[in-house]
Short mmCIF file of C-alpha atoms in Angstrom, two decimals:
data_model
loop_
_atom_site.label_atom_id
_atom_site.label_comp_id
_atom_site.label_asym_id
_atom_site.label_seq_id
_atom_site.Cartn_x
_atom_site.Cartn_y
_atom_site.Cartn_z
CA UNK A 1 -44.92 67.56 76.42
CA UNK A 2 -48.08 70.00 76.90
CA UNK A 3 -50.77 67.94 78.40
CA UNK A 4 -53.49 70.78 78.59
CA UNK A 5 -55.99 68.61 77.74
CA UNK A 6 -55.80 66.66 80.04
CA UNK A 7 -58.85 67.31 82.42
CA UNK A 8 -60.45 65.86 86.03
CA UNK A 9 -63.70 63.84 85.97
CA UNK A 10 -65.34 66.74 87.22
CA UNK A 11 -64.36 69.31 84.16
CA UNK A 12 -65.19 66.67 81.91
CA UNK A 13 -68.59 66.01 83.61
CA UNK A 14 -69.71 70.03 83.11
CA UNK A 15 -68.54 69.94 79.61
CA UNK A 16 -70.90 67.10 78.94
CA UNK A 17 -73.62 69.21 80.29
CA UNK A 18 -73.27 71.38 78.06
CA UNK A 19 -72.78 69.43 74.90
CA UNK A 20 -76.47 68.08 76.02
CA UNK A 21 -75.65 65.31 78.51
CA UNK A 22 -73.23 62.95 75.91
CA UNK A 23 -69.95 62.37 75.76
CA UNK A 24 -68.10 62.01 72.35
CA UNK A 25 -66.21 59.04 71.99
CA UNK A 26 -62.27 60.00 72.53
CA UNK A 27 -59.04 58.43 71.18
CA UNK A 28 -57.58 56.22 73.82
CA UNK A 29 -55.63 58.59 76.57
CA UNK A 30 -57.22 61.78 75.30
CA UNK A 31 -59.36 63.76 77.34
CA UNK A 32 -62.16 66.33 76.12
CA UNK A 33 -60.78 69.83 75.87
CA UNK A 34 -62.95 72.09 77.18
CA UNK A 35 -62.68 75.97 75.83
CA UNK A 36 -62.47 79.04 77.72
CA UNK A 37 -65.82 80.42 78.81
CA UNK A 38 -65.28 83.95 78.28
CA UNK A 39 -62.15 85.40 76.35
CA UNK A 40 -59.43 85.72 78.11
CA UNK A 41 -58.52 88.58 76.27
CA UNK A 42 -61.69 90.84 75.60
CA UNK A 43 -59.85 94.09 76.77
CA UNK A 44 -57.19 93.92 73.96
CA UNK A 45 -55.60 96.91 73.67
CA UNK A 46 -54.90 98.74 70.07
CA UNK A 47 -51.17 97.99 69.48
CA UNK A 48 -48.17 96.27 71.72
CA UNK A 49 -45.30 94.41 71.76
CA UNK A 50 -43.72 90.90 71.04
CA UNK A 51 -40.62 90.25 72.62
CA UNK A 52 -37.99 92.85 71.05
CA UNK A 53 -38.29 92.94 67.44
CA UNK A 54 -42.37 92.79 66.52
CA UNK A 55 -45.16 94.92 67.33
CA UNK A 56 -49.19 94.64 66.65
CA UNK A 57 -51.67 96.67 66.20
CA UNK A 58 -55.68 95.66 66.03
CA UNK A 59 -58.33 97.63 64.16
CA UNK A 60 -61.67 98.24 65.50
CA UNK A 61 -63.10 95.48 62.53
CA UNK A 62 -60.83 92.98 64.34
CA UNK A 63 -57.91 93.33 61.72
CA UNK A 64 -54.62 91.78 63.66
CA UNK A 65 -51.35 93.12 62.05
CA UNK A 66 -48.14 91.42 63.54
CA UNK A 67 -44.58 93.44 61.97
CA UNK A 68 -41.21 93.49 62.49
CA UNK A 69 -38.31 90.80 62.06
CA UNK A 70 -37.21 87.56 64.10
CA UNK A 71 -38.84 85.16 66.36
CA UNK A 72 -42.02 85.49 67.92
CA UNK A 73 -41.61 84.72 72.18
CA UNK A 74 -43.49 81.02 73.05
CA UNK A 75 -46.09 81.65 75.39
CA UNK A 76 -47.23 79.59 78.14
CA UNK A 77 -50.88 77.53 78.53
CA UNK A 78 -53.45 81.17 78.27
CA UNK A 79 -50.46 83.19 78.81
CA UNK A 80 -50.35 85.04 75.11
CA UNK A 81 -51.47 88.25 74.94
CA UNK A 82 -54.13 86.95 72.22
CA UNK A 83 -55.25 83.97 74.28
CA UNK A 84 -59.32 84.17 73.67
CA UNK A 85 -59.40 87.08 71.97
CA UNK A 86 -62.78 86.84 70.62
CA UNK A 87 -62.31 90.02 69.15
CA UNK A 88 -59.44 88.90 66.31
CA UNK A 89 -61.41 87.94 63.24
CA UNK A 90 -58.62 88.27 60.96
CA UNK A 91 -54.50 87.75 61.42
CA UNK A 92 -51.56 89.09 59.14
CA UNK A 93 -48.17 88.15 59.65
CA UNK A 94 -45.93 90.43 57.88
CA UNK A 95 -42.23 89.60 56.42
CA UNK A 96 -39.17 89.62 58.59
CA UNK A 97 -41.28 87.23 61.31
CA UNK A 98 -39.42 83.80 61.60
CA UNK A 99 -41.39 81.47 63.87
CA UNK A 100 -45.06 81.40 65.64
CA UNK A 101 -44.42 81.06 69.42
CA UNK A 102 -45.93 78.45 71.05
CA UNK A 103 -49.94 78.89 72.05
CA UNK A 104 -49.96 82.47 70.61
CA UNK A 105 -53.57 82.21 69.38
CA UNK A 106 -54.75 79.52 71.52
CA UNK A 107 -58.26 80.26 71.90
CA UNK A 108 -59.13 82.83 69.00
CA UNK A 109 -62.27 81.51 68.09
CA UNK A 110 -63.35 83.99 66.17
CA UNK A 111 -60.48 83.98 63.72
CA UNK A 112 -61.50 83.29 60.33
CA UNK A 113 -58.27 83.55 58.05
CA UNK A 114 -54.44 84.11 58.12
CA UNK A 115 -51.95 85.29 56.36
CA UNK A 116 -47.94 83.97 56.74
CA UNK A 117 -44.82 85.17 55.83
CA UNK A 118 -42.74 83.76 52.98
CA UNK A 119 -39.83 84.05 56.13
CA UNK A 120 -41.53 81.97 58.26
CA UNK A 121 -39.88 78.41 59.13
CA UNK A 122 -42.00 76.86 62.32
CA UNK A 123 -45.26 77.02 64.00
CA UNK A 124 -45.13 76.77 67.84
CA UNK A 125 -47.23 73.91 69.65
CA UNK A 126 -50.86 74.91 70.22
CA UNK A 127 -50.41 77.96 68.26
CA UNK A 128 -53.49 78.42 66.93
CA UNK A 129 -54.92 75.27 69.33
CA UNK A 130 -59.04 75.29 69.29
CA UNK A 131 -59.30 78.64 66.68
CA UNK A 132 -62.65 76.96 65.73
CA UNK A 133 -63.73 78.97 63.21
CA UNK A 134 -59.99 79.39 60.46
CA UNK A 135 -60.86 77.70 57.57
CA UNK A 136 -58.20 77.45 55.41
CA UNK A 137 -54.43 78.37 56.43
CA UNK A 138 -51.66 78.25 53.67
CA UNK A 139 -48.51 77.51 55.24
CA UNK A 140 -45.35 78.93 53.56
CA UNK A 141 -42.96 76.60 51.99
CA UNK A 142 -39.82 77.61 54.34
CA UNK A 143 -42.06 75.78 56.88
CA UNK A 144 -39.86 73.03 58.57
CA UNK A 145 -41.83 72.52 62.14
CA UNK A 146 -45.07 72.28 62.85
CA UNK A 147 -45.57 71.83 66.50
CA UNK A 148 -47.46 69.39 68.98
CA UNK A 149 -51.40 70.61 68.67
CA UNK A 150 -50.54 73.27 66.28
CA UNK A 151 -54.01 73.20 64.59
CA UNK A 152 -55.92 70.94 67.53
CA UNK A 153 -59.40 71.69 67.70
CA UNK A 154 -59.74 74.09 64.93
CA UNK A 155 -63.21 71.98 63.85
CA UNK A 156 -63.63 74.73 60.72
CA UNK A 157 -60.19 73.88 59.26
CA UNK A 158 -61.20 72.52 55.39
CA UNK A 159 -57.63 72.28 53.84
CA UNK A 160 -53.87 72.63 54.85
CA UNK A 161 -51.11 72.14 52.70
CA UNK A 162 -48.03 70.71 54.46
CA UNK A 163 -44.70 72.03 53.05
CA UNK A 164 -41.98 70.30 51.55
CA UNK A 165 -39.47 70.68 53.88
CA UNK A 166 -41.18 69.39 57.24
CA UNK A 167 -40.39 65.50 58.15
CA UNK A 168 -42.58 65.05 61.46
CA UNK A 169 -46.36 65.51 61.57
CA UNK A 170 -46.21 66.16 65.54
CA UNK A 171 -48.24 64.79 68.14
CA UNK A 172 -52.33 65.90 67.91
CA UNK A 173 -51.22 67.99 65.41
CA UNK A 174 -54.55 67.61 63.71
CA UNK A 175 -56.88 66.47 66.60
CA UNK A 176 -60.32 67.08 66.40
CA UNK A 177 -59.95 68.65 63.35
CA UNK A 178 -63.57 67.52 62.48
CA UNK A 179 -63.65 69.61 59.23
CA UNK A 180 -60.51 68.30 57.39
CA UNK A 181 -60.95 66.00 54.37
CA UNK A 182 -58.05 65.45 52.63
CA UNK A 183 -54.22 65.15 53.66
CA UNK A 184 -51.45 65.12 51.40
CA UNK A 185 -48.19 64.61 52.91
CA UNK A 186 -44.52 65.86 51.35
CA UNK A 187 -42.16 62.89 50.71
CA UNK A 188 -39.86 64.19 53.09
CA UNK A 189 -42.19 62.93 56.14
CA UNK A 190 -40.62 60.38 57.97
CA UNK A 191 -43.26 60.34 61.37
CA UNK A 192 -46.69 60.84 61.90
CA UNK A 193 -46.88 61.08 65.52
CA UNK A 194 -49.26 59.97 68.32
CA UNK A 195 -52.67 61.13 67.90
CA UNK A 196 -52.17 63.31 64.85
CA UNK A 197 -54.87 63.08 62.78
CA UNK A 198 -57.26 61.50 66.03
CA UNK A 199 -60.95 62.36 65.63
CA UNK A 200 -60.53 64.15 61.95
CA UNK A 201 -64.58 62.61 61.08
CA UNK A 202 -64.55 63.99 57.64
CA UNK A 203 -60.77 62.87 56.61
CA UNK A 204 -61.72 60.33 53.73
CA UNK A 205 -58.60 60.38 52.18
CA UNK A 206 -54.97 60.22 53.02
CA UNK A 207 -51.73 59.75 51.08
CA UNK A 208 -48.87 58.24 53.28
CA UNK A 209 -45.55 58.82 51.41
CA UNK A 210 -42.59 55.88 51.22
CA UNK A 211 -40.27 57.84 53.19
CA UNK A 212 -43.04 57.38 56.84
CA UNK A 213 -41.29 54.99 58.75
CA UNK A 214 -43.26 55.33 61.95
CA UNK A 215 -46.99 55.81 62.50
CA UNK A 216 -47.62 56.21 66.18
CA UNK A 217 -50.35 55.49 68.90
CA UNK A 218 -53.82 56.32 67.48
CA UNK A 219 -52.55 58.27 64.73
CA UNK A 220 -55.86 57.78 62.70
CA UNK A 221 -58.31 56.82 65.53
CA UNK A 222 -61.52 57.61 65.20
CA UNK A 223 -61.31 59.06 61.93
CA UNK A 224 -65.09 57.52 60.85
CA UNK A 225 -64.72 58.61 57.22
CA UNK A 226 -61.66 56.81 56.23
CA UNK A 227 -62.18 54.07 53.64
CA UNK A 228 -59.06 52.82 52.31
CA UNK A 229 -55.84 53.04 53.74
CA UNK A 230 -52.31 52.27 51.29
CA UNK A 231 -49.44 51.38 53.84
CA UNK A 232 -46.15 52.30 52.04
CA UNK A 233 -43.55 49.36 52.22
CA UNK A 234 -40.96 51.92 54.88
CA UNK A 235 -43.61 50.99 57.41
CA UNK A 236 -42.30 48.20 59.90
CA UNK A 237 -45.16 48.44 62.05
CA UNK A 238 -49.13 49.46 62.88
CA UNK A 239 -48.95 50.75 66.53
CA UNK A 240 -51.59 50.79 69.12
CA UNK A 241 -54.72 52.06 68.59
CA UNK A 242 -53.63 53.48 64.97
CA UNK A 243 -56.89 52.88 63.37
CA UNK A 244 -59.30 51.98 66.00
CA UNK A 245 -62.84 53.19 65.93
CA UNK A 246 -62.85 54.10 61.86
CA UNK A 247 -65.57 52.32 61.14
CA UNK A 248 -65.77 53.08 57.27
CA UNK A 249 -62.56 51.45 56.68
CA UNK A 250 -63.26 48.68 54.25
CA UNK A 251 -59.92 47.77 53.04
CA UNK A 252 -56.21 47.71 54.11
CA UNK A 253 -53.26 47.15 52.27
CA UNK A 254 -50.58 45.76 54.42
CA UNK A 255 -47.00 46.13 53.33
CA UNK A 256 -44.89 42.77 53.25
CA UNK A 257 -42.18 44.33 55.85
CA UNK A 258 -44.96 44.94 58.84
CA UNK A 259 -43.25 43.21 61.79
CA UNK A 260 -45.84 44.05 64.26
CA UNK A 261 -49.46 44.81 64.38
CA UNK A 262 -50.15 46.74 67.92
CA UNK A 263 -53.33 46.41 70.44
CA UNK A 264 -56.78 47.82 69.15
CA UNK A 265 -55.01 48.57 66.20
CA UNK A 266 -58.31 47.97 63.68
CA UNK A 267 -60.69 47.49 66.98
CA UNK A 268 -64.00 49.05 65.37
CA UNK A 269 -63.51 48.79 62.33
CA UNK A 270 -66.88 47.99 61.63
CA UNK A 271 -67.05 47.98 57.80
CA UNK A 272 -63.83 45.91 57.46
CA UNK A 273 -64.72 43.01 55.47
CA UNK A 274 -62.16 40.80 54.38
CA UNK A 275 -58.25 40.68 56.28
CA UNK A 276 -54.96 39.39 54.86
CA UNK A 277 -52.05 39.56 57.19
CA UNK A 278 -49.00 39.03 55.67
CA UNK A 279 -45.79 36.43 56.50
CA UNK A 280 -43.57 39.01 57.82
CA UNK A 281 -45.48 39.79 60.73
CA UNK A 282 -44.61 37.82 63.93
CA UNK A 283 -46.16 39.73 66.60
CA UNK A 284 -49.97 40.90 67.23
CA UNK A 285 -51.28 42.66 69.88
CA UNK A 286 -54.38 41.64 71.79
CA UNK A 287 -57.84 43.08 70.33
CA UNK A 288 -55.78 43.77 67.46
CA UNK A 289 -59.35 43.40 65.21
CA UNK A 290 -61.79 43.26 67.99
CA UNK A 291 -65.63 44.20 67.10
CA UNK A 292 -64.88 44.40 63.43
CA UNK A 293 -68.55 43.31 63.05
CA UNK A 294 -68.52 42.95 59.31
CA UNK A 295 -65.45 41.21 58.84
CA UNK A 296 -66.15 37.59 57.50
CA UNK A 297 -62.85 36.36 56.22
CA UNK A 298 -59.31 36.30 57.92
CA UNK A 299 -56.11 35.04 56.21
CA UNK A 300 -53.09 35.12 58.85
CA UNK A 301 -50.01 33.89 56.95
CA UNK A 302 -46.61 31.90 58.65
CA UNK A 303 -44.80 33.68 60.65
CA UNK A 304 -47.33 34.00 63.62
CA UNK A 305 -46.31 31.54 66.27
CA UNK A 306 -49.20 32.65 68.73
CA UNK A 307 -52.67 34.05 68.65
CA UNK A 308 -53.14 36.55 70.86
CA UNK A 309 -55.77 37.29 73.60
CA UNK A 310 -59.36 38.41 71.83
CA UNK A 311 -58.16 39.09 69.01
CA UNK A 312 -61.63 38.73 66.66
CA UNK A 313 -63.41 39.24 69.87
CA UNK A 314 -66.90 40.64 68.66
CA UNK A 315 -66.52 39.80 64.91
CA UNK A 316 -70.15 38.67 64.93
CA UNK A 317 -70.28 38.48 60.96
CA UNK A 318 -66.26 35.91 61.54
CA UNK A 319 -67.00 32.98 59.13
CA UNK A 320 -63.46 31.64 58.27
CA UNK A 321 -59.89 32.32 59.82
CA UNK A 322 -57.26 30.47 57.43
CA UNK A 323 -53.42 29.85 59.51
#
């Protein structure tokens, strides 16, 4: 799994410096990525080579044309030939090209808008990772992967459909994707993985189809515009950290076949009101609902056997619990 960002202490000390001394608050395990200072590729050449079957060419107004037929090559962390190519404003994919290798416009943060092939079927991870200024990217509907950190970081990125034929929103697929509002998900998606739609601040809305059956780690953390979230009765269980820190969540509709309910799950959840867990869950993690300042009212029905460590610790505004 790519773990790029990942930093030290010290990288994440000089990026505070420059954000003006203050840290954001990050999803639980995820570390501030910090962008290349200068592009990486600000020499690009006119026209080259991918792999055996494509070639590009770049115009002089930053026009990137990608042709041929096949695969595109994965790339390494900054290895693409494209990696912080500040000069790329715009990116056409033309037909024949099958796949988007992995990191292959990492870094383009001058790109602005793309256009896909109707032959296209995946997206490599981190392919277009922390292009912070593409706005809107229609993906074609022979899409069936979508890779780990495809869109990370791209803090400009208003809408993205998500095709019919994909079943796995990947891990940090979405993260930090501060611009993003609404999600609509195919009914074909079975798992939204860890840290997917982490730090999405404008995300208000978000349809989760019957056939999710697993929601991973901190899949929603920190999303601070979310106010209602509809659990679809496939879902067996709200896993760590899933919903932590959205602090506009006021109401949650939990399906009768939840089974477990994971640590820090709703920790945060500051505008969370009013709580009904239902019968069928028997286990709850500890600070499950921590510092849910608003909440007043908790209904936890049979099935618990045990109350676990902290779990309304901080609910300043807790009047009744009902067991």
């Amino acid at each position: 799994m790519k773990q790029r960002w990942k930093r030290t202490a010290a990288v994440i000390l000089s990026a505070a410096t420059l954000l003006g001394g203050a840290l954001p608050v990050l999803p639980e395990g995820v570390r501030l990525f910090v962008p290349p200072l200068t592009a990486g590729a600000a020499d690009l050449p006119s026209s080259g080579t991918l792999g055996g079957g494509l070639t590009w060419t770049l115009s002089e107004s930053g026009y990137l044309t990608i042709s041929g037929s096949g695969d595109m090559p994965d790339f390494t962390e900054e290895a693409s030939p494209f990696y912080g190519a500040a000069g790329v404003s715009v990116l056409e994919i033309g037909e024949g090209v099958t796949s988007i290798g992995s990191f292959a416009f990492q870094g383009c943060e001058n790109m602005e808008s793309v256009t896909l092939p109707t032959t296209l079927t995946a997206i490599g991870d981190g392919a277009f990772q922390d292009c912070s200024l593409l706005y809107d990217v229609c993906l074609p509907e022979g899409v069936t992967r979508i890779g780990d950190e495809a869109f990370a970081y791209c803090s400009q990125l208003h809408t993205l459909n998500i095709p019919e034929n994909v079943t796995e929103i990947a891990e940090r697929t979405f993260l930090w994707c501060t611009s993003l509002e609404n999600v609509n998900m195919p009914d074909g998606v079975t798992r939204i993985g860890n840290h997917a739609f982490a730090c999405c601040t404008a995300l208000c809305s978000v349809y989760i189809p019957e056939s999710v059956g697993e929601i991973c780690d901190g899949a929603f953390e920190n999303c601070t515009a979310l106010q209602s979230v509809d659990l679809p009765d496939s879902v067996t269980e709200i896993a760590n950290v899933t919903f932590r820190g959205c602090s506009s969540l006021e109401d949650v509709d939990m399906p009768n076949g939840v089974t477990r309910i994971g640590e820090y799950a709703f920790a945060d959840c500051t505008s969370l009101e009013h709580l009904e867990i239902p019968g069928s869950v028997k286990t709850i993690g500890d600070h499950a609902f921590a510092d849910c300042t608003a909440l007043s009212a908790a209904v936890i029905s049979a099935g618990i056997e045990e109350i676990p460590s902290a779990l309304f610790d901080g609910c300043t505004s807790l009047q009744s619990v009902t067991l």
